Coordinates of C-alpha atoms in Angstrom, one line a residue:
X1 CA 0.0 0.0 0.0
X2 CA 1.6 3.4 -1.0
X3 CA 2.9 5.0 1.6
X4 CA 2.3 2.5 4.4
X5 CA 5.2 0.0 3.5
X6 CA 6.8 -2.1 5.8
X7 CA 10.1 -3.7 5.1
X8 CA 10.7 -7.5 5.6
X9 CA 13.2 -6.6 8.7
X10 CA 10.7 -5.0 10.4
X11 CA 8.3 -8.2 9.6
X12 CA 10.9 -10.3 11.2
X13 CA 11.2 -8.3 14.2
X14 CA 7.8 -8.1 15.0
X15 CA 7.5 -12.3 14.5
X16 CA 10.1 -12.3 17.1
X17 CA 8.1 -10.3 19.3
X18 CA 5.6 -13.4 19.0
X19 CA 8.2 -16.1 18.8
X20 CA 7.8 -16.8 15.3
X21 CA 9.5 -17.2 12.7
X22 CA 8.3 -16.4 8.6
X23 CA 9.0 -20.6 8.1
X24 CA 7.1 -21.5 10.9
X25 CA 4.2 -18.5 9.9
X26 CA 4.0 -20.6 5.9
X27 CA 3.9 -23.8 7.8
X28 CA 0.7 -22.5 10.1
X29 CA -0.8 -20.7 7.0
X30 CA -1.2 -24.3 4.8
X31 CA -2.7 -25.9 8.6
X32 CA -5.3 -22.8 8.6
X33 CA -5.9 -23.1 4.9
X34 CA -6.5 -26.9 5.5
X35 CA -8.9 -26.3 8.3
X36 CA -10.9 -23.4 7.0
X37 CA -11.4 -25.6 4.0
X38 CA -13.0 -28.4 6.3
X39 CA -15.7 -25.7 7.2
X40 CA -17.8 -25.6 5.0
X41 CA -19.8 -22.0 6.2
X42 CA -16.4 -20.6 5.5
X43 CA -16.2 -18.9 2.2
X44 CA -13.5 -19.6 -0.3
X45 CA -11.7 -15.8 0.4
X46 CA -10.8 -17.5 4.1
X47 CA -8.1 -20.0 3.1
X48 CA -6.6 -17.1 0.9
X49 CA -2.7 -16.7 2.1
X50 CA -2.6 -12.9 2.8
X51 CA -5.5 -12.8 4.7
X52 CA -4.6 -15.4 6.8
X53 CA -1.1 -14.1 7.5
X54 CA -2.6 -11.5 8.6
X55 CA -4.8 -13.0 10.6
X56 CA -2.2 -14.6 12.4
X57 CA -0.6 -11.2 13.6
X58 CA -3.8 -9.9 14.6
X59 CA -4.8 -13.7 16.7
X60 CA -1.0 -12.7 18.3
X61 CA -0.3 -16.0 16.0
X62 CA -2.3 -18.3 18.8
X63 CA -4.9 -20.7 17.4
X64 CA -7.4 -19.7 20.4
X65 CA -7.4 -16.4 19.1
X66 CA -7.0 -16.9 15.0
X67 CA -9.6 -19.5 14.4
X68 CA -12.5 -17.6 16.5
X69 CA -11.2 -14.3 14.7
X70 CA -11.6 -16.0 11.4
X71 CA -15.2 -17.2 11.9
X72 CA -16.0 -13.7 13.4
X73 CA -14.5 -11.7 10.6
X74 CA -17.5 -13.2 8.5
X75 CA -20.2 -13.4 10.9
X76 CA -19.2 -9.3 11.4
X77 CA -20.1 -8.8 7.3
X78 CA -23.3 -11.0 7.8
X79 CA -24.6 -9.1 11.0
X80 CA -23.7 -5.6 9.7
X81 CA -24.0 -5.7 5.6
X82 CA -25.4 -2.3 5.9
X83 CA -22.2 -0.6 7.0
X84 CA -20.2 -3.0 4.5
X85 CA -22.1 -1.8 1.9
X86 CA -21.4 1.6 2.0
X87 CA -17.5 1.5 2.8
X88 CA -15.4 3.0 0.3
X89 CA -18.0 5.4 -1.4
X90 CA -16.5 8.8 -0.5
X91 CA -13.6 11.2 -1.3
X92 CA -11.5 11.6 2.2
X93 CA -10.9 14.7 1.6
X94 CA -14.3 16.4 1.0
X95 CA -15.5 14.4 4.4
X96 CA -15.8 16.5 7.3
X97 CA -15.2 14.0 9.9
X98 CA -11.6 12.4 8.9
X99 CA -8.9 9.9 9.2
X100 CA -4.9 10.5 9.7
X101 CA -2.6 7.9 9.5
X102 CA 0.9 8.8 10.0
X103 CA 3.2 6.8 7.7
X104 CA 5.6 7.0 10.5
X105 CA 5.3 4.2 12.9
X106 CA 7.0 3.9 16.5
X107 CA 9.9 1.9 17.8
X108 CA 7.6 -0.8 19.6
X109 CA 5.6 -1.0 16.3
X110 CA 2.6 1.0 16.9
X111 CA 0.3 3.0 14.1
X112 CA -0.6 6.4 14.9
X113 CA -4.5 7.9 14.0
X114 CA -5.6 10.9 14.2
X115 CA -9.6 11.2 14.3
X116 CA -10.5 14.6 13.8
X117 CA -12.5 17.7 12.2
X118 CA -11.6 19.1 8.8
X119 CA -11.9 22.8 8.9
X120 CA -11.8 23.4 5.7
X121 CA -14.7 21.2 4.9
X122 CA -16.6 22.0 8.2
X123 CA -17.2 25.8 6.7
X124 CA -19.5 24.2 3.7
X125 CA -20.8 20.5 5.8
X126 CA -22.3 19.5 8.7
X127 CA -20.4 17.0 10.8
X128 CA -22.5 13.9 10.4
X129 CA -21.0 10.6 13.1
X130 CA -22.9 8.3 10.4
X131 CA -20.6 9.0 8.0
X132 CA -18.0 9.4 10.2
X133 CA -18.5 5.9 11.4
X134 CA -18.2 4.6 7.7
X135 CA -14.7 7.0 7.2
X136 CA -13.2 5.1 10.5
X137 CA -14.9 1.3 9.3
X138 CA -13.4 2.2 5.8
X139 CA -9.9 3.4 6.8
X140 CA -9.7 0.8 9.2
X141 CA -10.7 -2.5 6.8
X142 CA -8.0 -1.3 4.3
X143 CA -5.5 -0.9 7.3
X144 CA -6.2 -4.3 9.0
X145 CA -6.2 -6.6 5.4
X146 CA -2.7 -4.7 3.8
X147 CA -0.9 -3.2 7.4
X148 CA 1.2 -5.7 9.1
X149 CA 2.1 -3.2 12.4
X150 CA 0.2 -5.2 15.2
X151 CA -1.4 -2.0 17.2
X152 CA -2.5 1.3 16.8
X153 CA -2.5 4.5 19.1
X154 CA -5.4 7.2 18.5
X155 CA -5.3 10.3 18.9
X156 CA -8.6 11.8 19.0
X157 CA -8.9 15.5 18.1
X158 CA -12.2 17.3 19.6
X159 CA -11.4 20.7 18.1
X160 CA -14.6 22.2 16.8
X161 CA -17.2 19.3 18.5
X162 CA -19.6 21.3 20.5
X163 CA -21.5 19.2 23.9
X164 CA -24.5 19.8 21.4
X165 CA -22.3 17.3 18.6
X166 CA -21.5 14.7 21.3
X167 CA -25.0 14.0 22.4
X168 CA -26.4 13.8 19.2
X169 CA -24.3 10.6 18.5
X170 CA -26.8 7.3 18.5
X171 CA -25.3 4.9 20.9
X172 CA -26.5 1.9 18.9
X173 CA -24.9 3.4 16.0
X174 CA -21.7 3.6 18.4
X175 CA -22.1 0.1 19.6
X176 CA -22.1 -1.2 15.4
X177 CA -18.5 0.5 15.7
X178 CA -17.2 -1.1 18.9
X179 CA -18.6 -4.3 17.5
X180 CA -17.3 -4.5 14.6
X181 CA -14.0 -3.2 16.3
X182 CA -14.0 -5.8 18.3
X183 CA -15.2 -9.0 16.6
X184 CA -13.7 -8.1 13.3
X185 CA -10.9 -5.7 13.4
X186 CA -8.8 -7.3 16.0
X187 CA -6.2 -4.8 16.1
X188 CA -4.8 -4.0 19.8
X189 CA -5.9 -0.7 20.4
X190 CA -2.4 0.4 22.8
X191 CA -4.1 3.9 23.6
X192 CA -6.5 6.9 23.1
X193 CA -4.8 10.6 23.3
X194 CA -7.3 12.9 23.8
X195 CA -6.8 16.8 22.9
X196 CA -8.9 20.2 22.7
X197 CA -11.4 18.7 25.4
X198 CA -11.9 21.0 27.7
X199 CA -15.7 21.6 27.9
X200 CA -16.5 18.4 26.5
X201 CA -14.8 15.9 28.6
X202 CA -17.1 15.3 30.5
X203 CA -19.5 14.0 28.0
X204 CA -16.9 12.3 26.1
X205 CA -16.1 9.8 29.1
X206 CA -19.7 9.0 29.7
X207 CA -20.1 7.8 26.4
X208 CA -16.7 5.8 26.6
X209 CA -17.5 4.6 29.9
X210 CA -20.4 3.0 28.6
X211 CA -19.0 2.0 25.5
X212 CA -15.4 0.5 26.5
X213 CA -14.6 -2.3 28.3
X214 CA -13.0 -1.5 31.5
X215 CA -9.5 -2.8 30.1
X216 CA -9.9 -0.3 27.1
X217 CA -11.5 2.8 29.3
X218 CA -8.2 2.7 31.2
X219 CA -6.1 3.6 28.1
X220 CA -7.5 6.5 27.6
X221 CA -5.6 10.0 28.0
X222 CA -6.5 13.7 28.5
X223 CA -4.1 16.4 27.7
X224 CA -4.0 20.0 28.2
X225 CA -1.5 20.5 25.5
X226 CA 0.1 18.8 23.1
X227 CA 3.4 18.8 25.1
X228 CA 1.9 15.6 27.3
X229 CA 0.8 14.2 23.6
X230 CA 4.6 13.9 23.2
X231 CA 5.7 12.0 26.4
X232 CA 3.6 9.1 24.4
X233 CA 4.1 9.5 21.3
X234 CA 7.2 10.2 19.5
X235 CA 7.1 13.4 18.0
X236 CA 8.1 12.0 14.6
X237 CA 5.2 10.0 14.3
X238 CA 2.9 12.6 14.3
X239 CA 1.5 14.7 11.6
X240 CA 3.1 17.9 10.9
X241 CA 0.4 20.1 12.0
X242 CA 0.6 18.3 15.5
X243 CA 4.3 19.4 15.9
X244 CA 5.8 16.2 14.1
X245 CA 7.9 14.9 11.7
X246 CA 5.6 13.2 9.5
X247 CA 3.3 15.1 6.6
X248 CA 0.4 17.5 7.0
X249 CA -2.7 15.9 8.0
X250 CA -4.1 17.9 4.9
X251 CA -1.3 15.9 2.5
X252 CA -1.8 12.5 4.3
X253 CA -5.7 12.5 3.3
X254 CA -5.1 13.6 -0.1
X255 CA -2.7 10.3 0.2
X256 CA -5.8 8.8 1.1
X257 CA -8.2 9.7 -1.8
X258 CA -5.8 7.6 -4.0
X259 CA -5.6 4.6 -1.9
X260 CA -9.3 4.4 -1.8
X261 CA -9.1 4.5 -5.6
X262 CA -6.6 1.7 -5.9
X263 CA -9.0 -0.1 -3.1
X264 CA -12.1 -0.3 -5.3
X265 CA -12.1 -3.8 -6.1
X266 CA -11.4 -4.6 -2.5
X267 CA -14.8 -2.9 -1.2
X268 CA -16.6 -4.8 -3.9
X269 CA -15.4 -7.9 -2.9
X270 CA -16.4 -7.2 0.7
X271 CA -19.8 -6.0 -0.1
X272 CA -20.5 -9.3 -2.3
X273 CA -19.4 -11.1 1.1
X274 CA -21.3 -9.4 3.0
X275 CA -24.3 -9.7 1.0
X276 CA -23.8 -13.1 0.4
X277 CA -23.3 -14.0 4.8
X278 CA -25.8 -12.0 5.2
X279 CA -28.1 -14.3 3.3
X280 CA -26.7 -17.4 4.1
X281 CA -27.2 -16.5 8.3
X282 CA -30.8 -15.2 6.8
X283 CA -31.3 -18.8 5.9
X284 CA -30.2 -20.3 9.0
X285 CA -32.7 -18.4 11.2

């Protein structure tokens, strides 16, 4: 994926961080291709070799956690075709509500995202969490099936959200997210930085309270200033904009309107999945 490379050293380190090695990842990879093939409510796109290499890094390469994330990956399209049915149909940046992702990734291998408000676009469109919700679901498919780092960190941006925006967000709408984060996007979530939250704080950890697991709520950050940001987060790894090394949030989502472009077939795909598990579950019941 342009942009968002990582080189076959830093795939071998992070195996070793799990114990593995790339000969003992091909070995598992035939084993899960064998097994998912034995299933016969698996579709054919689950024995495919990228997929479940990835899905090995994201089980932390431990058959408890692969197989069940397998099975749940499709069970997630079935149960929520009407999100996967929408993803990719947007411009990044013309969306109000957007999605950074620094190139640049830490020392212990983490992603850094930036959730945030698009000024520019917030003069001419409301801020609509629906769509936002589609933005994150859309970023974050294309992210978990092509990038092989094994956590993210987020930093969530609350400039321009009024009280008024936060409690206008549906909570059932919010629980399709954390579901689908959850039983589908298994990426370890290592931390939420939150800045510009002053008057809204508040609000924003009721809804995560009720939203996150206890484990999850605890990762979560305030900061006065971006100067805490830093202490963790390597300065590097954060947009320009933000005081860091990488590009300006502005040119990282113009990145991103041509990696949608080159992910077109890829959202098809999934919505023909999801489509198709969500009759087959139809059926069942």
């Amino acid at each position: 994926m342009e942009g968002y490379q990582i080189s076959e050293d830093d795939k071998t380190k992070i195996r070793e961080t799990f114990d593995v090695t790339e000969s003992e990842v091909k070995v598992r990879i035939k084993q899960l291709q064998k097994w998912a093939k034995d299933l016969p409510h698996l579709p054919q796109e689950s024995q495919e070799e990228a997929f479940l290499e990835i899905m090995l890094l994201r089980g932390k390469f431990k058959d408890e956690f692969v197989k069940p994330n397998i099975e749940n990956y499709f069970k997630c399209l079935a149960k929520h075709p009407d999100i996967f049915l929408k993803l990719g149909k947007f411009k990044p940046s013309e969306e109000v509500g957007v999605v950074v992702v620094s190139p640049k990734f830490t020392s212990n291998y983490e992603r850094i995202v930036v959730l945030k408000l698009s000024p520019k676009n917030l003069a001419t469109k409301k801020f609509d969490i629906n769509q936002m919700i589609l933005v994150v679901v859309t970023t974050a498919m294309i992210m978990y099936n092509n990038d092989y780092l094994p956590s993210i960190r987020f930093v969530l941006d609350f400039e321009g959200i009024s009280v008024f925006d936060v409690f206008k967000v549906n909570i059932r709408d919010m629980f399709k997210l954390v579901y689908i984060t959850e039983k589908m996007l298994r990426i370890r979530i290592s931390g939420f930085e939150l800045i510009n939250t002053p008057r809204i704080l508040t609000a924003i950890l009721a809804i995560a309270k009720v939203l996150l697991k206890p484990k999850m709520f605890m990762r979560i950050t305030a900061h006065s200033d971006l100067s805490s940001v830093y202490n963790n987060i390597p300065k590097e790894c954060l947009p320009s904009d933000y005081g860091g090394g990488s590009q300006s949030s502005e040119n990282l989502i113009e990145l991103w309107d041509h990696i949608l472009e080159t992910q077109h077939q890829f959202f098809e795909k999934i919505a023909i999945l999801a489509k198709h598990q969500s009759e087959i579950s139809k059926r069942k019941t």
